[in-house]
Amino acid sequence: MLIAQISDSHMLPPGEIAYGRSDTEAALRSAVAAVNTAGADVVIHTGDFAHDGAPEAYALALEVLQDLDAPLYAIPGNHDDRANMRVAFKGFAWLPEGDGLADFIHYTFDAGPIRVIACDSVIPGESNGELCAARLTWLEAALDAAADKPVIIALHPPPFPCGLPGFGATGLGGADALAAMLAGRTNVLRIIAGHNHRTITGLCGPVPACVAPSVSYPFAFDTIAGAPLAIAYEPPGCAMHLWRKDIGLLTHTLPIGDFGPATPLLKDGKRLLPTSTTR
Ligand SMILES: [Fe+2]
Ligand SMILES: [Fe+2]
């Protein structure tokens, strides 16, 4: 089972460029090509689908994503507009009913043997996310219902501060309660998140939590006090979560871009290239 996690596409309406440099439509098209080439079985988008939550941006994103070979799931991020997202995803079987304003877009689905618990942590108008009492109650029931399955929890903001001063103190309210809830639940394999636009690994209680890179623009790694949040000229990417019964869940980062074909080196134990050649 190969689960592709794309995140933070920040799609703009047709013809617009983000911050004068990021063609979000082209970036999402590249992400779709990368995920299809990798042979993903399932794709989940972990939020910040559209940069300003505009209906035209959702329509364009869905048009691009219809080229995915695998089924698509999504949760909202702080840049998303629940009502417009609901309109865009109308007809997707996983979209829970609601009025689009106060009702959360969270649900569960099975990716092969894995139960994915997809959580909506959005607080409208705020950069922070929150697992409020109502959402923690829902999440605990979802965990109880999947006690005999391997579980992945999908969030938009990770359950830890990312350590980059440019993000300030933004984070996930209720993260401590989530960590306590996960104690003793050995079937929860991973928390997957986005929001920070670069690959990060941490913990939530006993569970490894990882942030996927953005498929649009990365943020710079700068831990110096007072450093601004800055866009980095690094390749975008996605996370590939590979599960096999014999190896468990492994999370790879897949950079997205045209880097040329890979060079075969070993096959069936046989070396296909000499170790070294002269210059
Ligand atoms: Fe984002
Ligand atoms: Fe975000």
PDB file of C-alpha atoms and ligand atoms in Angstrom:
ATOM      1  CA  MET A   1       0.000   0.000   0.000  1.00  0.00           C
ATOM      2  CA  LEU A   2       1.493   3.306  -1.116  1.00  0.00           C
ATOM      3  CA  ILE A   3      -0.193   6.432   0.229  1.00  0.00           C
ATOM      4  CA  ALA A   4       0.907   9.683  -1.402  1.00  0.00           C
ATOM      5  CA  GLN A   5       0.548  12.765   0.763  1.00  0.00           C
ATOM      6  CA  ILE A   6       0.426  16.041  -1.093  1.00  0.00           C
ATOM      7  CA  SER A   7       0.037  19.228   0.901  1.00  0.00           C
ATOM      8  CA  ASP A   8      -0.080  22.991   0.791  1.00  0.00           C
ATOM      9  CA  SER A   9      -0.759  23.438  -2.913  1.00  0.00           C
ATOM     10  CA  HIS A  10      -1.930  27.014  -2.177  1.00  0.00           C
ATOM     11  CA  MET A  11      -3.713  27.078  -5.518  1.00  0.00           C
ATOM     12  CA  LEU A  12      -4.560  30.524  -6.891  1.00  0.00           C
ATOM     13  CA  PRO A  13      -7.228  31.357  -9.468  1.00  0.00           C
ATOM     14  CA  PRO A  14      -6.213  30.768 -13.123  1.00  0.00           C
ATOM     15  CA  GLY A  15      -3.380  32.978 -14.352  1.00  0.00           C
ATOM     16  CA  GLU A  16      -2.211  34.162 -10.915  1.00  0.00           C
ATOM     17  CA  ILE A  17       1.274  33.546  -9.507  1.00  0.00           C
ATOM     18  CA  ALA A  18       2.010  33.255  -5.770  1.00  0.00           C
ATOM     19  CA  TYR A  19       4.440  35.798  -4.345  1.00  0.00           C
ATOM     20  CA  GLY A  20       5.651  36.692  -7.838  1.00  0.00           C
ATOM     21  CA  ARG A  21       7.449  33.401  -8.274  1.00  0.00           C
ATOM     22  CA  SER A  22       5.337  30.297  -7.670  1.00  0.00           C
ATOM     23  CA  ASP A  23       3.093  28.978 -10.449  1.00  0.00           C
ATOM     24  CA  THR A  24       0.786  26.974  -8.232  1.00  0.00           C
ATOM     25  CA  GLU A  25      -1.096  25.389 -11.142  1.00  0.00           C
ATOM     26  CA  ALA A  26       2.106  24.119 -12.770  1.00  0.00           C
ATOM     27  CA  ALA A  27       3.352  22.926  -9.378  1.00  0.00           C
ATOM     28  CA  LEU A  28       0.228  20.882  -8.755  1.00  0.00           C
ATOM     29  CA  ARG A  29       0.410  19.393 -12.255  1.00  0.00           C
ATOM     30  CA  SER A  30       4.003  18.329 -11.495  1.00  0.00           C
ATOM     31  CA  ALA A  31       2.870  16.790  -8.214  1.00  0.00           C
ATOM     32  CA  VAL A  32       0.159  14.794  -9.979  1.00  0.00           C
ATOM     33  CA  ALA A  33       2.715  13.500 -12.496  1.00  0.00           C
ATOM     34  CA  ALA A  34       5.142  12.524  -9.714  1.00  0.00           C
ATOM     35  CA  VAL A  35       2.490  10.709  -7.703  1.00  0.00           C
ATOM     36  CA  ASN A  36       1.199   8.862 -10.781  1.00  0.00           C
ATOM     37  CA  THR A  37       4.734   7.848 -11.789  1.00  0.00           C
ATOM     38  CA  ALA A  38       5.363   6.542  -8.271  1.00  0.00           C
ATOM     39  CA  GLY A  39       2.261   4.355  -8.527  1.00  0.00           C
ATOM     40  CA  ALA A  40       0.404   5.636  -5.480  1.00  0.00           C
ATOM     41  CA  ASP A  41      -2.652   3.632  -4.440  1.00  0.00           C
ATOM     42  CA  VAL A  42      -4.272   6.525  -2.541  1.00  0.00           C
ATOM     43  CA  VAL A  43      -3.649  10.279  -2.404  1.00  0.00           C
ATOM     44  CA  ILE A  44      -4.437  12.507   0.546  1.00  0.00           C
ATOM     45  CA  HIS A  45      -4.096  16.291   0.485  1.00  0.00           C
ATOM     46  CA  THR A  46      -3.421  17.620   3.985  1.00  0.00           C
ATOM     47  CA  GLY A  47      -4.701  21.154   3.552  1.00  0.00           C
ATOM     48  CA  ASP A  48      -4.031  24.661   2.334  1.00  0.00           C
ATOM     49  CA  PHE A  49      -5.586  23.457  -0.847  1.00  0.00           C
ATOM     50  CA  ALA A  50      -6.313  26.992  -2.098  1.00  0.00           C
ATOM     51  CA  HIS A  51      -4.292  30.033  -1.106  1.00  0.00           C
ATOM     52  CA  ASP A  52      -7.178  32.414  -0.497  1.00  0.00           C
ATOM     53  CA  GLY A  53     -10.020  29.899  -0.461  1.00  0.00           C
ATOM     54  CA  ALA A  54     -11.393  31.264  -3.749  1.00  0.00           C
ATOM     55  CA  PRO A  55     -13.968  29.118  -5.616  1.00  0.00           C
ATOM     56  CA  GLU A  56     -12.016  29.537  -8.881  1.00  0.00           C
ATOM     57  CA  ALA A  57      -8.887  28.167  -7.211  1.00  0.00           C
ATOM     58  CA  TYR A  58     -10.713  25.069  -5.957  1.00  0.00           C
ATOM     59  CA  ALA A  59     -12.191  24.509  -9.410  1.00  0.00           C
ATOM     60  CA  LEU A  60      -8.751  24.746 -11.008  1.00  0.00           C
ATOM     61  CA  ALA A  61      -7.187  22.440  -8.401  1.00  0.00           C
ATOM     62  CA  LEU A  62      -9.884  19.822  -8.906  1.00  0.00           C
ATOM     63  CA  GLU A  63      -9.435  20.071 -12.672  1.00  0.00           C
ATOM     64  CA  VAL A  64      -5.713  19.369 -12.255  1.00  0.00           C
ATOM     65  CA  LEU A  65      -6.263  16.599  -9.714  1.00  0.00           C
ATOM     66  CA  GLN A  66      -8.706  14.721 -11.913  1.00  0.00           C
ATOM     67  CA  ASP A  67      -5.592  13.441 -13.714  1.00  0.00           C
ATOM     68  CA  LEU A  68      -4.614  11.464 -10.602  1.00  0.00           C
ATOM     69  CA  ASP A  69      -4.654   7.714 -11.160  1.00  0.00           C
ATOM     70  CA  ALA A  70      -5.489   7.058  -7.490  1.00  0.00           C
ATOM     71  CA  PRO A  71      -8.499   8.168  -5.424  1.00  0.00           C
ATOM     72  CA  LEU A  72      -8.167  11.578  -3.751  1.00  0.00           C
ATOM     73  CA  TYR A  73      -8.997  12.563  -0.177  1.00  0.00           C
ATOM     74  CA  ALA A  74      -8.529  15.994   1.400  1.00  0.00           C
ATOM     75  CA  ILE A  75      -8.757  17.929   4.643  1.00  0.00           C
ATOM     76  CA  PRO A  76      -8.808  21.723   5.011  1.00  0.00           C
ATOM     77  CA  GLY A  77      -5.952  23.928   6.189  1.00  0.00           C
ATOM     78  CA  ASN A  78      -5.906  27.430   7.610  1.00  0.00           C
ATOM     79  CA  HIS A  79      -5.907  28.994   4.119  1.00  0.00           C
ATOM     80  CA  ASP A  80      -8.989  27.043   3.076  1.00  0.00           C
ATOM     81  CA  ASP A  81     -12.608  28.109   3.094  1.00  0.00           C
ATOM     82  CA  ARG A  82     -14.790  25.259   4.315  1.00  0.00           C
ATOM     83  CA  ALA A  83     -17.887  26.399   2.417  1.00  0.00           C
ATOM     84  CA  ASN A  84     -16.046  26.757  -0.908  1.00  0.00           C
ATOM     85  CA  MET A  85     -14.189  23.500  -0.308  1.00  0.00           C
ATOM     86  CA  ARG A  86     -17.487  21.715   0.258  1.00  0.00           C
ATOM     87  CA  VAL A  87     -18.786  23.023  -3.064  1.00  0.00           C
ATOM     88  CA  ALA A  88     -15.625  21.912  -4.857  1.00  0.00           C
ATOM     89  CA  PHE A  89     -15.685  18.404  -3.382  1.00  0.00           C
ATOM     90  CA  LYS A  90     -19.429  17.864  -3.721  1.00  0.00           C
ATOM     91  CA  GLY A  91     -19.943  14.340  -4.981  1.00  0.00           C
ATOM     92  CA  PHE A  92     -16.865  12.880  -3.260  1.00  0.00           C
ATOM     93  CA  ALA A  93     -18.203  10.004  -1.169  1.00  0.00           C
ATOM     94  CA  TRP A  94     -16.056  10.867   1.850  1.00  0.00           C
ATOM     95  CA  LEU A  95     -17.292  14.481   2.178  1.00  0.00           C
ATOM     96  CA  PRO A  96     -19.370  14.640   5.373  1.00  0.00           C
ATOM     97  CA  GLU A  97     -22.659  16.489   5.283  1.00  0.00           C
ATOM     98  CA  GLY A  98     -22.722  19.934   6.869  1.00  0.00           C
ATOM     99  CA  ASP A  99     -23.506  23.565   6.264  1.00  0.00           C
ATOM    100  CA  GLY A 100     -19.946  24.387   5.212  1.00  0.00           C
ATOM    101  CA  LEU A 101     -19.333  26.922   7.945  1.00  0.00           C
ATOM    102  CA  ALA A 102     -19.306  25.318  11.359  1.00  0.00           C
ATOM    103  CA  ASP A 103     -19.388  21.642  10.509  1.00  0.00           C
ATOM    104  CA  PHE A 104     -16.017  20.000  10.284  1.00  0.00           C
ATOM    105  CA  ILE A 105     -14.675  18.211   7.210  1.00  0.00           C
ATOM    106  CA  HIS A 106     -13.406  15.153   8.998  1.00  0.00           C
ATOM    107  CA  TYR A 107     -13.995  11.487   8.294  1.00  0.00           C
ATOM    108  CA  THR A 108     -12.264   8.127   8.167  1.00  0.00           C
ATOM    109  CA  PHE A 109     -11.406   5.877   5.249  1.00  0.00           C
ATOM    110  CA  ASP A 110      -9.507   2.669   4.658  1.00  0.00           C
ATOM    111  CA  ALA A 111      -6.373   2.568   2.518  1.00  0.00           C
ATOM    112  CA  GLY A 112      -6.027  -1.198   2.193  1.00  0.00           C
ATOM    113  CA  PRO A 113      -5.532  -2.472   5.739  1.00  0.00           C
ATOM    114  CA  ILE A 114      -4.839   1.019   7.121  1.00  0.00           C
ATOM    115  CA  ARG A 115      -7.531   3.161   8.704  1.00  0.00           C
ATOM    116  CA  VAL A 116      -6.885   6.827   7.971  1.00  0.00           C
ATOM    117  CA  ILE A 117      -8.477   9.280  10.403  1.00  0.00           C
ATOM    118  CA  ALA A 118      -8.682  12.591   8.556  1.00  0.00           C
ATOM    119  CA  CYS A 119      -9.092  15.507  10.983  1.00  0.00           C
ATOM    120  CA  ASP A 120     -10.286  19.058  10.381  1.00  0.00           C
ATOM    121  CA  SER A 121      -8.428  21.333  12.809  1.00  0.00           C
ATOM    122  CA  VAL A 122      -9.288  24.674  11.179  1.00  0.00           C
ATOM    123  CA  ILE A 123     -10.225  27.742  13.196  1.00  0.00           C
ATOM    124  CA  PRO A 124     -11.702  30.099  10.569  1.00  0.00           C
ATOM    125  CA  GLY A 125      -9.593  33.239  10.194  1.00  0.00           C
ATOM    126  CA  GLU A 126      -6.668  31.955  12.270  1.00  0.00           C
ATOM    127  CA  SER A 127      -3.301  30.447  11.393  1.00  0.00           C
ATOM    128  CA  ASN A 128      -3.444  28.152  14.396  1.00  0.00           C
ATOM    129  CA  GLY A 129      -5.269  24.850  14.275  1.00  0.00           C
ATOM    130  CA  GLU A 130      -7.234  23.308  17.087  1.00  0.00           C
ATOM    131  CA  LEU A 131      -8.497  19.958  18.258  1.00  0.00           C
ATOM    132  CA  CYS A 132     -11.293  21.349  20.402  1.00  0.00           C
ATOM    133  CA  ALA A 133     -13.301  19.227  22.839  1.00  0.00           C
ATOM    134  CA  ALA A 134     -15.828  18.243  20.157  1.00  0.00           C
ATOM    135  CA  ARG A 135     -13.112  17.200  17.717  1.00  0.00           C
ATOM    136  CA  LEU A 136     -11.147  15.315  20.383  1.00  0.00           C
ATOM    137  CA  THR A 137     -14.319  13.398  21.261  1.00  0.00           C
ATOM    138  CA  TRP A 138     -14.841  12.520  17.595  1.00  0.00           C
ATOM    139  CA  LEU A 139     -11.188  11.532  17.239  1.00  0.00           C
ATOM    140  CA  GLU A 140     -11.243   9.280  20.297  1.00  0.00           C
ATOM    141  CA  ALA A 141     -14.323   7.476  18.978  1.00  0.00           C
ATOM    142  CA  ALA A 142     -12.601   7.035  15.615  1.00  0.00           C
ATOM    143  CA  LEU A 143      -9.532   5.606  17.358  1.00  0.00           C
ATOM    144  CA  ASP A 144     -11.664   3.233  19.426  1.00  0.00           C
ATOM    145  CA  ALA A 145     -13.425   2.032  16.274  1.00  0.00           C
ATOM    146  CA  ALA A 146     -10.060   1.222  14.652  1.00  0.00           C
ATOM    147  CA  ALA A 147      -8.397  -0.426  17.646  1.00  0.00           C
ATOM    148  CA  ASP A 148      -7.677  -3.602  15.639  1.00  0.00           C
ATOM    149  CA  LYS A 149      -6.187  -1.829  12.594  1.00  0.00           C
ATOM    150  CA  PRO A 150      -3.020   0.074  11.771  1.00  0.00           C
ATOM    151  CA  VAL A 151      -3.950   3.761  11.905  1.00  0.00           C
ATOM    152  CA  ILE A 152      -2.685   6.984  10.363  1.00  0.00           C
ATOM    153  CA  ILE A 153      -4.008  10.320  11.672  1.00  0.00           C
ATOM    154  CA  ALA A 154      -3.994  13.161   9.130  1.00  0.00           C
ATOM    155  CA  LEU A 155      -3.916  16.786  10.316  1.00  0.00           C
ATOM    156  CA  HIS A 156      -3.058  20.131   8.747  1.00  0.00           C
ATOM    157  CA  PRO A 157      -0.763  21.683  11.404  1.00  0.00           C
ATOM    158  CA  PRO A 158       1.550  19.202  13.116  1.00  0.00           C
ATOM    159  CA  PRO A 159       1.081  18.539  16.842  1.00  0.00           C
ATOM    160  CA  PHE A 160       4.311  20.363  17.713  1.00  0.00           C
ATOM    161  CA  PRO A 161       5.819  23.826  17.140  1.00  0.00           C
ATOM    162  CA  CYS A 162       8.139  23.494  14.141  1.00  0.00           C
ATOM    163  CA  GLY A 163      11.069  25.396  15.652  1.00  0.00           C
ATOM    164  CA  LEU A 164      11.254  28.010  12.892  1.00  0.00           C
ATOM    165  CA  PRO A 165      10.948  31.538  14.351  1.00  0.00           C
ATOM    166  CA  GLY A 166       9.106  32.679  11.225  1.00  0.00           C
ATOM    167  CA  PHE A 167       6.129  30.584  12.317  1.00  0.00           C
ATOM    168  CA  GLY A 168       6.008  32.312  15.702  1.00  0.00           C
ATOM    169  CA  ALA A 169       3.978  30.388  18.246  1.00  0.00           C
ATOM    170  CA  THR A 170       1.455  28.987  15.776  1.00  0.00           C
ATOM    171  CA  GLY A 171       0.585  25.374  16.311  1.00  0.00           C
ATOM    172  CA  LEU A 172      -2.156  22.931  17.149  1.00  0.00           C
ATOM    173  CA  GLY A 173      -4.377  23.549  20.167  1.00  0.00           C
ATOM    174  CA  GLY A 174      -5.242  20.310  21.910  1.00  0.00           C
ATOM    175  CA  ALA A 175      -1.947  18.655  20.947  1.00  0.00           C
ATOM    176  CA  ASP A 176      -1.256  17.684  24.571  1.00  0.00           C
ATOM    177  CA  ALA A 177      -4.678  16.060  24.863  1.00  0.00           C
ATOM    178  CA  LEU A 178      -4.025  14.180  21.630  1.00  0.00           C
ATOM    179  CA  ALA A 179      -0.663  12.966  22.962  1.00  0.00           C
ATOM    180  CA  ALA A 180      -2.368  11.700  26.121  1.00  0.00           C
ATOM    181  CA  MET A 181      -5.057   9.999  24.053  1.00  0.00           C
ATOM    182  CA  LEU A 182      -2.424   8.142  22.047  1.00  0.00           C
ATOM    183  CA  ALA A 183      -0.638   6.691  25.068  1.00  0.00           C
ATOM    184  CA  GLY A 184      -0.895   2.912  24.913  1.00  0.00           C
ATOM    185  CA  ARG A 185      -2.404   2.835  21.423  1.00  0.00           C
ATOM    186  CA  THR A 186       0.311   0.823  19.687  1.00  0.00           C
ATOM    187  CA  ASN A 187      -1.730   0.512  16.489  1.00  0.00           C
ATOM    188  CA  VAL A 188      -1.375   4.234  15.666  1.00  0.00           C
ATOM    189  CA  LEU A 189       1.598   4.232  13.294  1.00  0.00           C
ATOM    190  CA  ARG A 190       1.921   7.845  12.239  1.00  0.00           C
ATOM    191  CA  ILE A 191       0.511  11.341  12.380  1.00  0.00           C
ATOM    192  CA  ILE A 192       0.879  13.043   9.010  1.00  0.00           C
ATOM    193  CA  ALA A 193       0.607  16.819   8.624  1.00  0.00           C
ATOM    194  CA  GLY A 194       1.467  19.763   6.394  1.00  0.00           C
ATOM    195  CA  HIS A 195       1.429  23.518   7.077  1.00  0.00           C
ATOM    196  CA  ASN A 196       5.173  24.052   7.602  1.00  0.00           C
ATOM    197  CA  HIS A 197       6.114  23.522   3.932  1.00  0.00           C
ATOM    198  CA  ARG A 198       9.144  21.360   4.632  1.00  0.00           C
ATOM    199  CA  THR A 199       9.968  17.851   5.857  1.00  0.00           C
ATOM    200  CA  ILE A 200       9.979  17.612   9.657  1.00  0.00           C
ATOM    201  CA  THR A 201       9.786  14.628  11.994  1.00  0.00           C
ATOM    202  CA  GLY A 202       8.762  14.740  15.649  1.00  0.00           C
ATOM    203  CA  LEU A 203       6.591  12.970  18.203  1.00  0.00           C
ATOM    204  CA  CYS A 204       3.096  13.240  19.616  1.00  0.00           C
ATOM    205  CA  GLY A 205       3.123  11.144  22.763  1.00  0.00           C
ATOM    206  CA  PRO A 206       4.488   7.795  21.557  1.00  0.00           C
ATOM    207  CA  VAL A 207       3.562   8.289  17.907  1.00  0.00           C
ATOM    208  CA  PRO A 208       5.971   9.568  15.223  1.00  0.00           C
ATOM    209  CA  ALA A 209       4.566  12.659  13.544  1.00  0.00           C
ATOM    210  CA  CYS A 210       5.859  13.983  10.250  1.00  0.00           C
ATOM    211  CA  VAL A 211       5.297  17.096   8.200  1.00  0.00           C
ATOM    212  CA  ALA A 212       5.246  16.709   4.423  1.00  0.00           C
ATOM    213  CA  PRO A 213       6.911  19.298   2.202  1.00  0.00           C
ATOM    214  CA  SER A 214       4.730  21.609   0.150  1.00  0.00           C
ATOM    215  CA  VAL A 215       3.978  20.764  -3.463  1.00  0.00           C
ATOM    216  CA  SER A 216       4.157  24.505  -4.231  1.00  0.00           C
ATOM    217  CA  TYR A 217       6.761  26.657  -2.421  1.00  0.00           C
ATOM    218  CA  PRO A 218       9.056  25.475   0.417  1.00  0.00           C
ATOM    219  CA  PHE A 219       9.797  27.616   3.466  1.00  0.00           C
ATOM    220  CA  ALA A 220      13.434  28.189   4.366  1.00  0.00           C
ATOM    221  CA  PHE A 221      15.175  26.332   7.189  1.00  0.00           C
ATOM    222  CA  ASP A 222      16.330  29.177   9.431  1.00  0.00           C
ATOM    223  CA  THR A 223      16.323  28.680  13.197  1.00  0.00           C
ATOM    224  CA  ILE A 224      18.113  31.951  14.047  1.00  0.00           C
ATOM    225  CA  ALA A 225      16.067  34.061  16.475  1.00  0.00           C
ATOM    226  CA  GLY A 226      14.120  36.741  14.648  1.00  0.00           C
ATOM    227  CA  ALA A 227      14.444  35.073  11.244  1.00  0.00           C
ATOM    228  CA  PRO A 228      11.472  35.868   9.007  1.00  0.00           C
ATOM    229  CA  LEU A 229       9.324  33.261   7.352  1.00  0.00           C
ATOM    230  CA  ALA A 230      10.983  33.064   3.930  1.00  0.00           C
ATOM    231  CA  ILE A 231      10.336  31.199   0.706  1.00  0.00           C
ATOM    232  CA  ALA A 232      13.268  28.935  -0.166  1.00  0.00           C
ATOM    233  CA  TYR A 233      14.551  28.022  -3.627  1.00  0.00           C
ATOM    234  CA  GLU A 234      14.433  24.324  -2.880  1.00  0.00           C
ATOM    235  CA  PRO A 235      12.467  21.751  -4.867  1.00  0.00           C
ATOM    236  CA  PRO A 236       8.894  21.147  -3.709  1.00  0.00           C
ATOM    237  CA  GLY A 237       7.973  17.617  -2.718  1.00  0.00           C
ATOM    238  CA  CYS A 238       5.502  15.182  -1.275  1.00  0.00           C
ATOM    239  CA  ALA A 239       5.561  12.395   1.294  1.00  0.00           C
ATOM    240  CA  MET A 240       5.179   8.770   0.260  1.00  0.00           C
ATOM    241  CA  HIS A 241       3.953   6.474   3.029  1.00  0.00           C
ATOM    242  CA  LEU A 242       4.778   2.876   2.154  1.00  0.00           C
ATOM    243  CA  TRP A 243       3.144   0.129   4.206  1.00  0.00           C
ATOM    244  CA  ARG A 244       3.935  -3.536   3.986  1.00  0.00           C
ATOM    245  CA  LYS A 245       3.050  -6.179   6.516  1.00  0.00           C
ATOM    246  CA  ASP A 246       6.683  -7.257   6.864  1.00  0.00           C
ATOM    247  CA  ILE A 247       8.229  -3.787   7.223  1.00  0.00           C
ATOM    248  CA  GLY A 248       5.420  -1.676   8.686  1.00  0.00           C
ATOM    249  CA  LEU A 249       4.994   1.963   7.700  1.00  0.00           C
ATOM    250  CA  LEU A 250       7.909   3.845   6.150  1.00  0.00           C
ATOM    251  CA  THR A 251       7.729   7.510   5.155  1.00  0.00           C
ATOM    252  CA  HIS A 252       9.825   8.703   2.231  1.00  0.00           C
ATOM    253  CA  THR A 253      10.176  12.262   0.971  1.00  0.00           C
ATOM    254  CA  LEU A 254       9.896  12.571  -2.801  1.00  0.00           C
ATOM    255  CA  PRO A 255      11.269  15.827  -4.278  1.00  0.00           C
ATOM    256  CA  ILE A 256       9.212  17.031  -7.249  1.00  0.00           C
ATOM    257  CA  GLY A 257      10.899  18.396 -10.366  1.00  0.00           C
ATOM    258  CA  ASP A 258      12.605  17.465 -13.582  1.00  0.00           C
ATOM    259  CA  PHE A 259      15.891  16.056 -12.332  1.00  0.00           C
ATOM    260  CA  GLY A 260      16.489  13.730 -15.279  1.00  0.00           C
ATOM    261  CA  PRO A 261      16.215   9.935 -15.285  1.00  0.00           C
ATOM    262  CA  ALA A 262      17.702   7.880 -12.460  1.00  0.00           C
ATOM    263  CA  THR A 263      20.870   5.879 -13.193  1.00  0.00           C
ATOM    264  CA  PRO A 264      20.464   2.126 -12.562  1.00  0.00           C
ATOM    265  CA  LEU A 265      23.196   0.915 -10.202  1.00  0.00           C
ATOM    266  CA  LEU A 266      22.278  -2.530  -8.852  1.00  0.00           C
ATOM    267  CA  LYS A 267      19.800  -5.168  -9.974  1.00  0.00           C
ATOM    268  CA  ASP A 268      19.298  -8.647  -8.494  1.00  0.00           C
ATOM    269  CA  GLY A 269      22.564  -8.189  -6.591  1.00  0.00           C
ATOM    270  CA  LYS A 270      24.521  -7.364  -9.751  1.00  0.00           C
ATOM    271  CA  ARG A 271      26.307  -4.042 -10.178  1.00  0.00           C
ATOM    272  CA  LEU A 272      25.310  -2.305 -13.410  1.00  0.00           C
ATOM    273  CA  LEU A 273      27.941   0.442 -13.320  1.00  0.00           C
ATOM    274  CA  PRO A 274      31.674   0.402 -12.600  1.00  0.00           C
ATOM    275  CA  THR A 275      32.439   1.886  -9.166  1.00  0.00           C
ATOM    276  CA  SER A 276      34.622   4.575 -10.658  1.00  0.00           C
ATOM    277  CA  THR A 277      35.933   5.805 -13.966  1.00  0.00           C
ATOM    278  CA  THR A 278      38.666   8.273 -14.795  1.00  0.00           C
ATOM    279  CA  ARG A 279      37.701  11.910 -15.258  1.00  0.00           C
TER     280      ARG A 279
HETATM  281 FE    FE B   1       0.522  26.166   3.745  1.00  0.00          FE
HETATM  282 FE    FE B   2      -1.235  26.086   6.736  1.00  0.00          FE
END
